PDB file of C-alpha atoms in Angstrom:
ATOM      1  CA  LEU A  93       0.014   0.129   0.134  1.00  0.00           C
ATOM      2  CA  GLN A  94       2.742   2.543   0.412  1.00  0.00           C
ATOM      3  CA  PRO A  95       3.471   3.505  -3.164  1.00  0.00           C
ATOM      4  CA  LEU A  96      -0.550   3.831  -4.100  1.00  0.00           C
ATOM      5  CA  LEU A  97      -0.459   6.444  -0.988  1.00  0.00           C
ATOM      6  CA  THR A  98       2.981   8.457  -1.994  1.00  0.00           C
ATOM      7  CA  VAL A  99       1.055   8.822  -5.324  1.00  0.00           C
ATOM      8  CA  ARG A 100      -1.625   9.983  -3.075  1.00  0.00           C
ATOM      9  CA  LEU A 101      -0.738  12.389  -1.189  1.00  0.00           C
ATOM     10  CA  ALA A 102       2.152  14.085  -3.170  1.00  0.00           C
ATOM     11  CA  GLY A 103       0.499  17.100  -4.521  1.00  0.00           C
ATOM     12  CA  MET A 104      -1.133  17.956  -0.870  1.00  0.00           C
ATOM     13  CA  SER A 105      -0.222  20.109   1.740  1.00  0.00           C
ATOM     14  CA  ARG A 106       1.950  18.965   4.447  1.00  0.00           C
ATOM     15  CA  PRO A 107      -1.304  19.909   7.296  1.00  0.00           C
ATOM     16  CA  ILE A 108      -3.619  18.224   4.675  1.00  0.00           C
ATOM     17  CA  VAL A 109      -1.568  14.805   4.532  1.00  0.00           C
ATOM     18  CA  ARG A 110      -0.622  15.293   8.065  1.00  0.00           C
ATOM     19  CA  ALA A 111      -4.254  14.609   8.901  1.00  0.00           C
ATOM     20  CA  LEU A 112      -5.505  11.987   6.306  1.00  0.00           C
ATOM     21  CA  LEU A 113      -2.737   9.871   7.948  1.00  0.00           C
ATOM     22  CA  ALA A 114      -3.979  10.476  11.088  1.00  0.00           C
ATOM     23  CA  LEU A 115      -7.359   9.211  10.008  1.00  0.00           C
ATOM     24  CA  LEU A 116      -6.040   6.354   8.797  1.00  0.00           C
ATOM     25  CA  ALA A 117      -4.234   5.609  12.190  1.00  0.00           C
ATOM     26  CA  LEU A 118      -7.051   6.072  13.830  1.00  0.00           C
ATOM     27  CA  ALA A 119      -9.437   3.772  11.783  1.00  0.00           C
ATOM     28  CA  GLY A 120      -6.439   1.201  11.787  1.00  0.00           C
ATOM     29  CA  ALA A 121      -6.672   1.165  15.813  1.00  0.00           C
ATOM     30  CA  SER A 122     -10.674   1.185  15.415  1.00  0.00           C
ATOM     31  CA  LEU A 123      -9.993  -2.083  13.790  1.00  0.00           C
ATOM     32  CA  SER A 124      -8.331  -3.773  15.551  1.00  0.00           C
ATOM     33  CA  LEU A 125      -9.571  -3.755  19.056  1.00  0.00           C
ATOM     34  CA  ALA A 126     -10.829  -7.144  18.916  1.00  0.00           C
ATOM     35  CA  GLN A 127     -14.111  -8.312  20.007  1.00  0.00           C
ATOM     36  CA  VAL A 128     -15.967 -11.647  21.445  1.00  0.00           C
ATOM     37  CA  CYS A 129     -19.143 -12.206  22.260  1.00  0.00           C
ATOM     38  CA  GLN A 130     -21.460 -10.444  19.657  1.00  0.00           C
ATOM     39  CA  GLU A 131     -23.948 -12.758  18.741  1.00  0.00           C
ATOM     40  CA  GLU A 132     -24.323 -13.773  22.468  1.00  0.00           C
ATOM     41  CA  LEU A 133     -24.795 -10.078  23.848  1.00  0.00           C
ATOM     42  CA  VAL A 134     -27.353  -9.312  21.033  1.00  0.00           C
ATOM     43  CA  SER A 135     -29.563 -12.190  21.728  1.00  0.00           C
ATOM     44  CA  SER A 136     -29.785 -10.975  25.226  1.00  0.00           C
ATOM     45  CA  VAL A 137     -31.458  -7.921  24.074  1.00  0.00           C
ATOM     46  CA  GLU A 138     -34.740  -8.147  24.395  1.00  0.00           C
ATOM     47  CA  GLY A 139     -36.647  -7.773  20.533  1.00  0.00           C
ATOM     48  CA  GLY A 140     -33.134  -7.660  19.052  1.00  0.00           C
ATOM     49  CA  GLN A 141     -33.740  -3.566  18.613  1.00  0.00           C
ATOM     50  CA  LEU A 142     -29.928  -2.247  18.308  1.00  0.00           C
ATOM     51  CA  ASP A 143     -30.820   0.913  16.514  1.00  0.00           C
ATOM     52  CA  ARG A 144     -32.336   2.347  19.232  1.00  0.00           C
ATOM     53  CA  PRO A 145     -30.710   4.821  21.988  1.00  0.00           C
ATOM     54  CA  ALA A 146     -29.507   3.089  25.057  1.00  0.00           C
ATOM     55  CA  THR A 147     -30.945   3.522  28.376  1.00  0.00           C
ATOM     56  CA  GLY A 148     -28.983   2.259  31.837  1.00  0.00           C
ATOM     57  CA  LEU A 149     -31.303  -0.625  32.284  1.00  0.00           C
ATOM     58  CA  ASP A 150     -29.991  -1.951  28.751  1.00  0.00           C
ATOM     59  CA  ALA A 151     -26.490  -1.380  30.031  1.00  0.00           C
ATOM     60  CA  ALA A 152     -27.770  -3.468  32.932  1.00  0.00           C
ATOM     61  CA  LEU A 153     -28.918  -6.364  31.099  1.00  0.00           C
ATOM     62  CA  LEU A 154     -26.413  -6.348  28.537  1.00  0.00           C
ATOM     63  CA  MET A 155     -23.451  -6.613  31.475  1.00  0.00           C
ATOM     64  CA  HIS A 156     -25.391  -8.559  33.468  1.00  0.00           C
ATOM     65  CA  ALA A 157     -25.006 -11.049  30.249  1.00  0.00           C
ATOM     66  CA  ALA A 158     -21.068 -10.268  30.064  1.00  0.00           C
ATOM     67  CA  VAL A 159     -20.468 -10.674  32.883  1.00  0.00           C
ATOM     68  CA  SER A 160     -22.588 -14.169  33.305  1.00  0.00           C
ATOM     69  CA  LEU A 161     -20.351 -15.467  29.911  1.00  0.00           C
ATOM     70  CA  VAL A 162     -16.909 -15.374  32.312  1.00  0.00           C
ATOM     71  CA  GLU A 163     -18.512 -15.181  35.670  1.00  0.00           C
ATOM     72  CA  PRO A 164     -21.165 -17.755  35.818  1.00  0.00           C
ATOM     73  CA  ALA A 165     -22.846 -18.356  39.364  1.00  0.00           C
ATOM     74  CA  LEU A 166     -21.041 -15.217  40.838  1.00  0.00           C
ATOM     75  CA  PRO A 167     -22.766 -14.288  44.391  1.00  0.00           C
ATOM     76  CA  ALA A 168     -23.486 -10.541  45.742  1.00  0.00           C
ATOM     77  CA  MET A 169     -20.519  -8.896  46.463  1.00  0.00           C
ATOM     78  CA  MET A 170     -22.981  -6.125  48.338  1.00  0.00           C
ATOM     79  CA  VAL A 171     -26.044  -4.948  49.822  1.00  0.00           C
ATOM     80  CA  PRO A 172     -27.521  -3.924  45.539  1.00  0.00           C
ATOM     81  CA  ASN A 173     -29.866  -0.990  45.947  1.00  0.00           C
ATOM     82  CA  VAL A 174     -32.108  -0.522  42.598  1.00  0.00           C
ATOM     83  CA  SER A 175     -34.919   2.421  42.166  1.00  0.00           C
ATOM     84  CA  LEU A 176     -36.430   0.303  40.408  1.00  0.00           C
ATOM     85  CA  PRO A 177     -40.143  -0.767  40.985  1.00  0.00           C
ATOM     86  CA  GLU A 178     -41.313  -4.330  43.131  1.00  0.00           C
ATOM     87  CA  ASP A 179     -42.968  -5.781  40.102  1.00  0.00           C
ATOM     88  CA  HIS A 180     -40.450  -4.286  37.092  1.00  0.00           C
ATOM     89  CA  PRO A 181     -39.452  -6.882  35.293  1.00  0.00           C
ATOM     90  CA  ASP A 182     -35.969  -6.555  34.912  1.00  0.00           C
ATOM     91  CA  ARG A 183     -35.700  -6.087  38.646  1.00  0.00           C
ATOM     92  CA  ALA A 184     -33.540  -9.357  39.791  1.00  0.00           C
ATOM     93  CA  VAL A 185     -31.587  -9.141  37.185  1.00  0.00           C
ATOM     94  CA  VAL A 186     -30.472  -5.663  37.389  1.00  0.00           C
ATOM     95  CA  ARG A 187     -29.791  -6.247  41.310  1.00  0.00           C
ATOM     96  CA  GLN A 188     -27.352  -8.870  40.716  1.00  0.00           C
ATOM     97  CA  VAL A 189     -25.237  -6.487  38.609  1.00  0.00           C
ATOM     98  CA  ALA A 190     -25.745  -3.940  41.233  1.00  0.00           C
ATOM     99  CA  GLY A 191     -24.881  -6.652  43.838  1.00  0.00           C
ATOM    100  CA  TRP A 192     -21.813  -7.003  42.197  1.00  0.00           C
ATOM    101  CA  GLY A 193     -20.494  -3.346  42.085  1.00  0.00           C
ATOM    102  CA  LEU A 194     -21.390  -2.928  38.428  1.00  0.00           C
ATOM    103  CA  LEU A 195     -23.624  -0.026  38.605  1.00  0.00           C
ATOM    104  CA  PRO A 196     -22.270   3.467  39.934  1.00  0.00           C
ATOM    105  CA  ASN A 197     -24.410   5.729  41.883  1.00  0.00           C
ATOM    106  CA  THR A 198     -25.255   7.699  39.065  1.00  0.00           C
ATOM    107  CA  TRP A 199     -26.691   5.390  36.943  1.00  0.00           C
ATOM    108  CA  ALA A 200     -30.702   5.497  36.130  1.00  0.00           C
ATOM    109  CA  ALA A 201     -32.687   2.464  34.043  1.00  0.00           C
ATOM    110  CA  ASP A 202     -33.875   5.479  31.621  1.00  0.00           C
ATOM    111  CA  GLY A 203     -31.031   7.125  30.118  1.00  0.00           C
ATOM    112  CA  LEU A 204     -26.957   6.416  30.087  1.00  0.00           C
ATOM    113  CA  ASP A 205     -24.144   8.905  29.723  1.00  0.00           C
ATOM    114  CA  ALA A 206     -20.893   8.259  28.608  1.00  0.00           C
ATOM    115  CA  GLN A 207     -19.430   8.096  32.257  1.00  0.00           C
ATOM    116  CA  THR A 208     -20.980   6.538  34.164  1.00  0.00           C
ATOM    117  CA  TRP A 209     -21.337   3.584  30.974  1.00  0.00           C
ATOM    118  CA  GLN A 210     -17.404   3.872  31.547  1.00  0.00           C
ATOM    119  CA  GLN A 211     -17.318   3.237  34.841  1.00  0.00           C
ATOM    120  CA  MET A 212     -19.416  -0.297  34.182  1.00  0.00           C
ATOM    121  CA  ASN A 213     -16.774  -0.951  32.083  1.00  0.00           C
ATOM    122  CA  ARG A 214     -13.759   0.089  34.121  1.00  0.00           C
ATOM    123  CA  ARG A 215     -14.863  -1.994  37.444  1.00  0.00           C
ATOM    124  CA  PHE A 216     -15.415  -5.179  35.349  1.00  0.00           C
ATOM    125  CA  LEU A 217     -11.916  -4.840  33.980  1.00  0.00           C
ATOM    126  CA  ARG A 218     -10.755  -4.120  37.480  1.00  0.00           C
ATOM    127  CA  TRP A 219     -11.475  -7.916  38.588  1.00  0.00           C
ATOM    128  CA  TYR A 220      -8.649  -8.793  36.148  1.00  0.00           C
ATOM    129  CA  LYS A 221      -6.478  -6.040  36.910  1.00  0.00           C
ATOM    130  CA  GLN A 222      -7.162  -4.621  33.692  1.00  0.00           C
ATOM    131  CA  ASP A 223      -7.841  -0.667  32.711  1.00  0.00           C
ATOM    132  CA  GLY A 224      -9.140  -0.470  29.227  1.00  0.00           C
ATOM    133  CA  PRO A 225      -9.880   0.518  26.189  1.00  0.00           C
ATOM    134  CA  LEU A 226     -12.824   2.321  27.550  1.00  0.00           C
ATOM    135  CA  PRO A 227     -16.222   3.223  25.669  1.00  0.00           C
ATOM    136  CA  SER A 228     -15.770   6.564  24.583  1.00  0.00           C
ATOM    137  CA  ASP A 229     -19.396   7.962  24.219  1.00  0.00           C
ATOM    138  CA  VAL A 230     -22.742   6.468  24.376  1.00  0.00           C
ATOM    139  CA  GLY A 231     -24.949   5.432  21.274  1.00  0.00           C
ATOM    140  CA  THR A 232     -27.076   3.133  20.578  1.00  0.00           C
ATOM    141  CA  VAL A 233     -28.033  -0.546  21.925  1.00  0.00           C
ATOM    142  CA  GLY A 234     -25.659  -1.888  19.397  1.00  0.00           C
ATOM    143  CA  ASP A 235     -22.952   0.370  20.548  1.00  0.00           C
ATOM    144  CA  LEU A 236     -23.016  -0.915  23.828  1.00  0.00           C
ATOM    145  CA  VAL A 237     -22.872  -4.469  22.373  1.00  0.00           C
ATOM    146  CA  GLU A 238     -19.549  -3.236  20.602  1.00  0.00           C
ATOM    147  CA  ASP A 239     -18.089  -2.135  23.757  1.00  0.00           C
ATOM    148  CA  LEU A 240     -18.882  -4.697  25.435  1.00  0.00           C
ATOM    149  CA  ALA A 241     -17.357  -7.183  22.885  1.00  0.00           C
ATOM    150  CA  VAL A 242     -14.453  -5.030  23.495  1.00  0.00           C
ATOM    151  CA  THR A 243     -14.308  -5.437  26.911  1.00  0.00           C
ATOM    152  CA  LEU A 244     -15.033  -9.139  26.578  1.00  0.00           C
ATOM    153  CA  ALA A 245     -12.194  -9.134  24.429  1.00  0.00           C
ATOM    154  CA  LYS A 246      -9.684  -8.368  26.767  1.00  0.00           C
ATOM    155  CA  VAL A 247     -10.970 -10.425  29.917  1.00  0.00           C
ATOM    156  CA  SER A 248     -11.230 -13.105  27.372  1.00  0.00           C
ATOM    157  CA  GLU A 249      -7.063 -12.786  27.376  1.00  0.00           C
ATOM    158  CA  VAL A 250      -6.003 -12.277  30.695  1.00  0.00           C
ATOM    159  CA  VAL A 251      -8.559 -15.074  32.254  1.00  0.00           C
ATOM    160  CA  ARG A 252      -6.457 -18.419  33.774  1.00  0.00           C
ATOM    161  CA  PRO A 253      -9.375 -21.263  34.023  1.00  0.00           C
ATOM    162  CA  ALA A 254      -8.132 -24.514  34.436  1.00  0.00           C
ATOM    163  CA  ALA A 255     -10.839 -27.379  34.436  1.00  0.00           C
ATOM    164  CA  LEU A 256     -10.431 -29.926  36.896  1.00  0.00           C
ATOM    165  CA  LEU A 257     -11.628 -33.469  35.526  1.00  0.00           C
ATOM    166  CA  ALA A 258     -12.395 -36.325  38.114  1.00  0.00           C
ATOM    167  CA  GLU A 259     -12.889 -40.355  37.336  1.00  0.00           C
ATOM    168  CA  ASP A 260     -14.927 -42.615  39.239  1.00  0.00           C
ATOM    169  CA  GLN A 261     -12.410 -44.679  41.531  1.00  0.00           C
ATOM    170  CA  ASP A 262     -12.749 -47.519  39.004  1.00  0.00           C
ATOM    171  CA  GLY A 263     -10.529 -45.887  36.624  1.00  0.00           C
ATOM    172  CA  GLY A 264     -13.079 -47.529  33.911  1.00  0.00           C
ATOM    173  CA  GLY A 265     -13.342 -43.339  32.670  1.00  0.00           C
ATOM    174  CA  GLU A 266     -16.575 -42.407  33.372  1.00  0.00           C
ATOM    175  CA  LEU A 267     -16.608 -38.584  34.230  1.00  0.00           C
ATOM    176  CA  SER A 268     -17.488 -38.248  38.609  1.00  0.00           C
ATOM    177  CA  PHE A 269     -17.123 -34.658  38.286  1.00  0.00           C
ATOM    178  CA  MET A 270     -16.185 -31.860  36.136  1.00  0.00           C
ATOM    179  CA  ALA A 271     -15.105 -28.052  37.658  1.00  0.00           C
ATOM    180  CA  ILE A 272     -13.050 -25.108  37.005  1.00  0.00           C
ATOM    181  CA  ILE A 273     -10.749 -23.517  38.979  1.00  0.00           C
ATOM    182  CA  TRP A 274     -11.445 -19.981  39.477  1.00  0.00           C
ATOM    183  CA  ASN A 275      -9.478 -18.383  41.218  1.00  0.00           C
ATOM    184  CA  TRP A 276      -8.265 -14.945  39.157  1.00  0.00           C
ATOM    185  CA  THR A 277     -11.364 -13.117  39.751  1.00  0.00           C
ATOM    186  CA  VAL A 278     -12.955 -10.601  41.662  1.00  0.00           C
ATOM    187  CA  TYR A 279     -14.279 -13.536  43.867  1.00  0.00           C
ATOM    188  CA  PRO A 280     -12.250 -16.933  43.742  1.00  0.00           C
ATOM    189  CA  ARG A 281     -13.863 -19.653  43.839  1.00  0.00           C
ATOM    190  CA  LEU A 282     -14.410 -23.708  42.521  1.00  0.00           C
ATOM    191  CA  LEU A 283     -17.270 -24.041  39.478  1.00  0.00           C
ATOM    192  CA  VAL A 284     -19.318 -27.156  39.511  1.00  0.00           C
ATOM    193  CA  PHE A 285     -20.571 -28.531  35.995  1.00  0.00           C
ATOM    194  CA  ARG A 286     -23.381 -31.064  36.139  1.00  0.00           C
ATOM    195  CA  PRO A 287     -22.049 -34.031  34.041  1.00  0.00           C
ATOM    196  CA  GLN A 288     -23.972 -33.839  30.771  1.00  0.00           C
ATOM    197  CA  ARG A 289     -24.855 -37.282  29.348  1.00  0.00           C
ATOM    198  CA  GLY A 290     -22.177 -38.490  26.477  1.00  0.00           C
ATOM    199  CA  VAL A 291     -19.290 -36.584  28.188  1.00  0.00           C
ATOM    200  CA  ASP A 292     -16.649 -39.026  30.089  1.00  0.00           C
ATOM    201  CA  LEU A 293     -12.708 -39.572  29.773  1.00  0.00           C
ATOM    202  CA  HIS A 294     -12.738 -42.515  27.784  1.00  0.00           C
ATOM    203  CA  GLY A 295     -11.174 -40.002  25.144  1.00  0.00           C
ATOM    204  CA  ALA A 296      -8.778 -37.758  25.789  1.00  0.00           C
ATOM    205  CA  PRO A 297      -9.450 -35.478  28.375  1.00  0.00           C
ATOM    206  CA  ARG A 298      -8.630 -32.397  25.784  1.00  0.00           C
ATOM    207  CA  ASP A 299     -12.005 -33.713  24.529  1.00  0.00           C
ATOM    208  CA  VAL A 300     -13.489 -32.580  27.595  1.00  0.00           C
ATOM    209  CA  LEU A 301     -12.781 -28.862  27.479  1.00  0.00           C
ATOM    210  CA  PRO A 302     -15.095 -27.273  24.898  1.00  0.00           C
ATOM    211  CA  HIS A 303     -17.955 -28.344  27.578  1.00  0.00           C
ATOM    212  CA  LEU A 304     -16.196 -25.879  29.648  1.00  0.00           C
ATOM    213  CA  SER A 305     -15.784 -23.309  27.466  1.00  0.00           C
ATOM    214  CA  ASN A 306     -17.694 -20.659  25.162  1.00  0.00           C
ATOM    215  CA  CYS A 307     -16.736 -17.210  23.484  1.00  0.00           C
ATOM    216  CA  ALA A 308     -15.170 -15.759  26.287  1.00  0.00           C
ATOM    217  CA  VAL A 309     -13.690 -18.208  28.203  1.00  0.00           C
ATOM    218  CA  HIS A 310     -11.519 -20.963  26.395  1.00  0.00           C
ATOM    219  CA  VAL A 311     -10.205 -23.483  29.297  1.00  0.00           C
ATOM    220  CA  SER A 312      -7.222 -25.715  27.641  1.00  0.00           C
ATOM    221  CA  ALA A 313      -5.793 -26.221  30.607  1.00  0.00           C
ATOM    222  CA  TYR A 314      -6.682 -29.645  32.992  1.00  0.00           C
ATOM    223  CA  LEU A 315      -6.208 -31.980  35.622  1.00  0.00           C
ATOM    224  CA  THR A 316      -7.312 -35.188  36.326  1.00  0.00           C
ATOM    225  CA  ALA A 317      -7.884 -37.353  38.938  1.00  0.00           C
ATOM    226  CA  PRO A 318      -9.659 -39.874  40.403  1.00  0.00           C
ATOM    227  CA  GLU A 319     -12.087 -38.293  42.589  1.00  0.00           C
ATOM    228  CA  GLU A 320     -11.024 -38.889  46.146  1.00  0.00           C
ATOM    229  CA  THR A 321      -7.865 -36.549  44.698  1.00  0.00           C
ATOM    230  CA  ALA A 322      -9.448 -34.454  43.560  1.00  0.00           C
ATOM    231  CA  ARG A 323     -11.558 -33.701  46.485  1.00  0.00           C
ATOM    232  CA  ASP A 324      -8.471 -33.977  48.752  1.00  0.00           C
ATOM    233  CA  LEU A 325      -6.886 -31.052  46.435  1.00  0.00           C
ATOM    234  CA  PHE A 326      -9.602 -28.688  48.457  1.00  0.00           C
ATOM    235  CA  LEU A 327     -10.580 -30.984  51.519  1.00  0.00           C
ATOM    236  CA  ALA A 328      -7.436 -32.468  52.916  1.00  0.00           C
ATOM    237  CA  HIS A 329      -7.550 -31.383  56.085  1.00  0.00           C
ATOM    238  CA  ASN A 330     -10.404 -33.337  58.533  1.00  0.00           C
ATOM    239  CA  ASP A 331     -11.782 -29.343  59.732  1.00  0.00           C
ATOM    240  CA  SER A 332     -12.179 -28.373  56.254  1.00  0.00           C
ATOM    241  CA  ARG A 333     -15.730 -28.007  55.396  1.00  0.00           C
ATOM    242  CA  MET A 334     -17.237 -26.970  51.751  1.00  0.00           C
ATOM    243  CA  TYR A 335     -19.864 -24.245  50.883  1.00  0.00           C
ATOM    244  CA  VAL A 336     -22.176 -24.288  47.791  1.00  0.00           C
ATOM    245  CA  VAL A 337     -22.042 -20.036  47.537  1.00  0.00           C
ATOM    246  CA  ALA A 338     -24.281 -19.587  44.527  1.00  0.00           C
ATOM    247  CA  THR A 339     -25.633 -21.515  41.930  1.00  0.00           C
ATOM    248  CA  GLU A 340     -27.443 -21.213  38.288  1.00  0.00           C
ATOM    249  CA  PRO A 341     -30.751 -21.094  37.928  1.00  0.00           C
ATOM    250  CA  GLN A 342     -30.963 -19.705  41.312  1.00  0.00           C
ATOM    251  CA  VAL A 343     -31.861 -22.092  44.447  1.00  0.00           C
ATOM    252  CA  ASP A 344     -33.071 -21.244  47.956  1.00  0.00           C
ATOM    253  CA  GLY A 345     -31.164 -21.982  51.046  1.00  0.00           C
ATOM    254  CA  LEU A 346     -27.507 -20.351  50.678  1.00  0.00           C
ATOM    255  CA  PRO A 347     -24.825 -20.685  51.562  1.00  0.00           C
ATOM    256  CA  LEU A 348     -25.090 -24.081  52.040  1.00  0.00           C
ATOM    257  CA  GLU A 349     -22.897 -26.149  54.007  1.00  0.00           C
ATOM    258  CA  VAL A 350     -22.117 -29.643  52.669  1.00  0.00           C
ATOM    259  CA  PRO A 351     -21.906 -31.726  55.827  1.00  0.00           C
ATOM    260  CA  ALA A 352     -18.538 -32.997  56.477  1.00  0.00           C
ATOM    261  CA  GLY A 353     -18.643 -36.518  53.976  1.00  0.00           C
ATOM    262  CA  ASP A 354     -20.836 -35.694  52.064  1.00  0.00           C
ATOM    263  CA  GLU A 355     -18.857 -33.752  49.241  1.00  0.00           C
ATOM    264  CA  LEU A 356     -18.304 -35.976  46.586  1.00  0.00           C
ATOM    265  CA  ASP A 357     -22.313 -36.030  46.545  1.00  0.00           C
ATOM    266  CA  ALA A 358     -21.914 -32.331  46.280  1.00  0.00           C
ATOM    267  CA  PHE A 359     -19.542 -32.875  43.067  1.00  0.00           C
ATOM    268  CA  ALA A 360     -22.021 -35.137  41.924  1.00  0.00           C
ATOM    269  CA  PHE A 361     -25.074 -32.654  42.219  1.00  0.00           C
ATOM    270  CA  THR A 362     -27.253 -35.654  44.006  1.00  0.00           C
ATOM    271  CA  LEU A 363     -27.018 -33.245  47.678  1.00  0.00           C
ATOM    272  CA  GLN A 364     -30.442 -32.421  48.097  1.00  0.00           C
ATOM    273  CA  GLY A 365     -30.978 -28.427  47.282  1.00  0.00           C
ATOM    274  CA  LEU A 366     -28.539 -28.814  44.258  1.00  0.00           C
ATOM    275  CA  GLY A 367     -31.711 -30.380  42.517  1.00  0.00           C
ATOM    276  CA  ARG A 368     -32.694 -27.343  39.704  1.00  0.00           C
ATOM    277  CA  ALA A 369     -28.798 -26.361  39.958  1.00  0.00           C
ATOM    278  CA  ASP A 370     -26.562 -26.969  36.615  1.00  0.00           C
ATOM    279  CA  VAL A 371     -23.481 -25.408  37.765  1.00  0.00           C
ATOM    280  CA  TYR A 372     -22.933 -23.592  42.047  1.00  0.00           C
ATOM    281  CA  ALA A 373     -19.655 -22.211  42.759  1.00  0.00           C
ATOM    282  CA  ALA A 374     -17.680 -23.857  46.243  1.00  0.00           C
ATOM    283  CA  VAL A 375     -15.678 -22.214  48.626  1.00  0.00           C
ATOM    284  CA  PHE A 376     -13.667 -24.226  51.089  1.00  0.00           C
ATOM    285  CA  ASP A 377     -13.140 -22.566  55.068  1.00  0.00           C
ATOM    286  CA  GLY A 378     -10.436 -23.557  56.747  1.00  0.00           C
ATOM    287  CA  PRO A 379      -6.558 -24.311  56.660  1.00  0.00           C
ATOM    288  CA  GLU A 380      -4.919 -24.155  53.604  1.00  0.00           C
ATOM    289  CA  VAL A 381      -3.408 -26.950  51.669  1.00  0.00           C
ATOM    290  CA  GLY A 382       0.032 -26.779  52.012  1.00  0.00           C
ATOM    291  CA  PHE A 383       2.641 -26.718  48.596  1.00  0.00           C
ATOM    292  CA  ALA A 384       4.516 -30.015  50.337  1.00  0.00           C
ATOM    293  CA  THR A 385       0.370 -31.201  50.521  1.00  0.00           C
ATOM    294  CA  LEU A 386      -0.346 -29.820  46.811  1.00  0.00           C
ATOM    295  CA  ILE A 387       2.800 -31.278  45.472  1.00  0.00           C
ATOM    296  CA  GLY A 388       2.361 -34.976  47.117  1.00  0.00           C
ATOM    297  CA  LEU A 389      -1.398 -35.142  45.485  1.00  0.00           C
ATOM    298  CA  LEU A 390      -0.187 -33.643  42.226  1.00  0.00           C
ATOM    299  CA  SER A 391       1.451 -36.652  42.190  1.00  0.00           C
ATOM    300  CA  ARG A 392      -0.953 -38.251  41.305  1.00  0.00           C
ATOM    301  CA  VAL A 393      -2.395 -35.714  39.199  1.00  0.00           C
ATOM    302  CA  LYS A 394      -2.209 -36.403  35.929  1.00  0.00           C
ATOM    303  CA  THR A 395      -1.942 -32.469  33.824  1.00  0.00           C
ATOM    304  CA  ASN A 396      -0.879 -30.660  30.239  1.00  0.00           C
ATOM    305  CA  VAL A 397       0.175 -28.031  32.347  1.00  0.00           C
ATOM    306  CA  SER A 398       4.099 -27.778  34.422  1.00  0.00           C
ATOM    307  CA  PRO A 399       3.239 -27.750  38.593  1.00  0.00           C
ATOM    308  CA  VAL A 400       4.782 -23.939  38.535  1.00  0.00           C
ATOM    309  CA  SER A 401       2.257 -23.444  35.600  1.00  0.00           C
ATOM    310  CA  ILE A 402      -0.665 -25.061  38.119  1.00  0.00           C
ATOM    311  CA  MET A 403       0.180 -22.365  41.136  1.00  0.00           C
ATOM    312  CA  SER A 404      -0.531 -19.010  38.227  1.00  0.00           C
ATOM    313  CA  TYR A 405      -4.092 -20.828  38.349  1.00  0.00           C
ATOM    314  CA  LEU A 406      -3.972 -21.187  42.037  1.00  0.00           C
ATOM    315  CA  GLN A 407      -3.330 -17.220  42.411  1.00  0.00           C
ATOM    316  CA  THR A 408      -5.826 -14.430  42.809  1.00  0.00           C
ATOM    317  CA  PRO A 409      -5.642 -10.870  41.459  1.00  0.00           C
TER     318      PRO A 409
END
């Protein structure tokens, strides 16, 4: 392209040439901004109406869709305060976004300014130690989708999901449970997914990973182990306890303390109270598994990453 540009610009004054080059650079920069999950975000827009002016309600609903792609079963981290009527059909979803701390005090359902939208994206990015890029303005609902697609692309680059695939004790290749060690996040936890029919360990472990991945989360690292060993990665001490703190779909009675000895029932979704859940978030209370204990457990684990890399998946922001 360089010779063509040279010919086209030869007869122009230097100020005009500089201005055109600046515009070309800006256009190239905007085209280079990666975007992901646009189709998934569009599907969350009621009626698919992308060309109307965006509101705060649109921003909240789209942010909920974006966060849910990266952070399934994310518990509330603050008491939500939302100025929506009790009978508003989207009140529960908006309250969830507020409970995640993603709605600034300037948020309003019927309007949206650039500063509020920027702050929503900035808070989401900071969960992963990221700064931007941030939206420059507010336009249509479609513009919000594009902005969040850029934000999700940035998040997708830095998240550190590691799959934990537990095999039945008989070693026959049946999948006892599958989970994601999800530590590089604002709320470190273990994400446990309901076993799916036809998903097993008869083949290569990597064949299971697409069932734990989506447009924003690409799981490539894995650990496989007998179910007792997988359990002991989190509950190596007798006085450790497991708690279910969030589920999708949401169930009542949370947080749920898993009775000692019933952890494998919880992992298999046969524990009472988990009947409707497809995925849940678990946290563990008690002494941390020490490095020496962890190394000893890893000797019984098959993985496609080094011990040093495993430690990076266990780190938190």
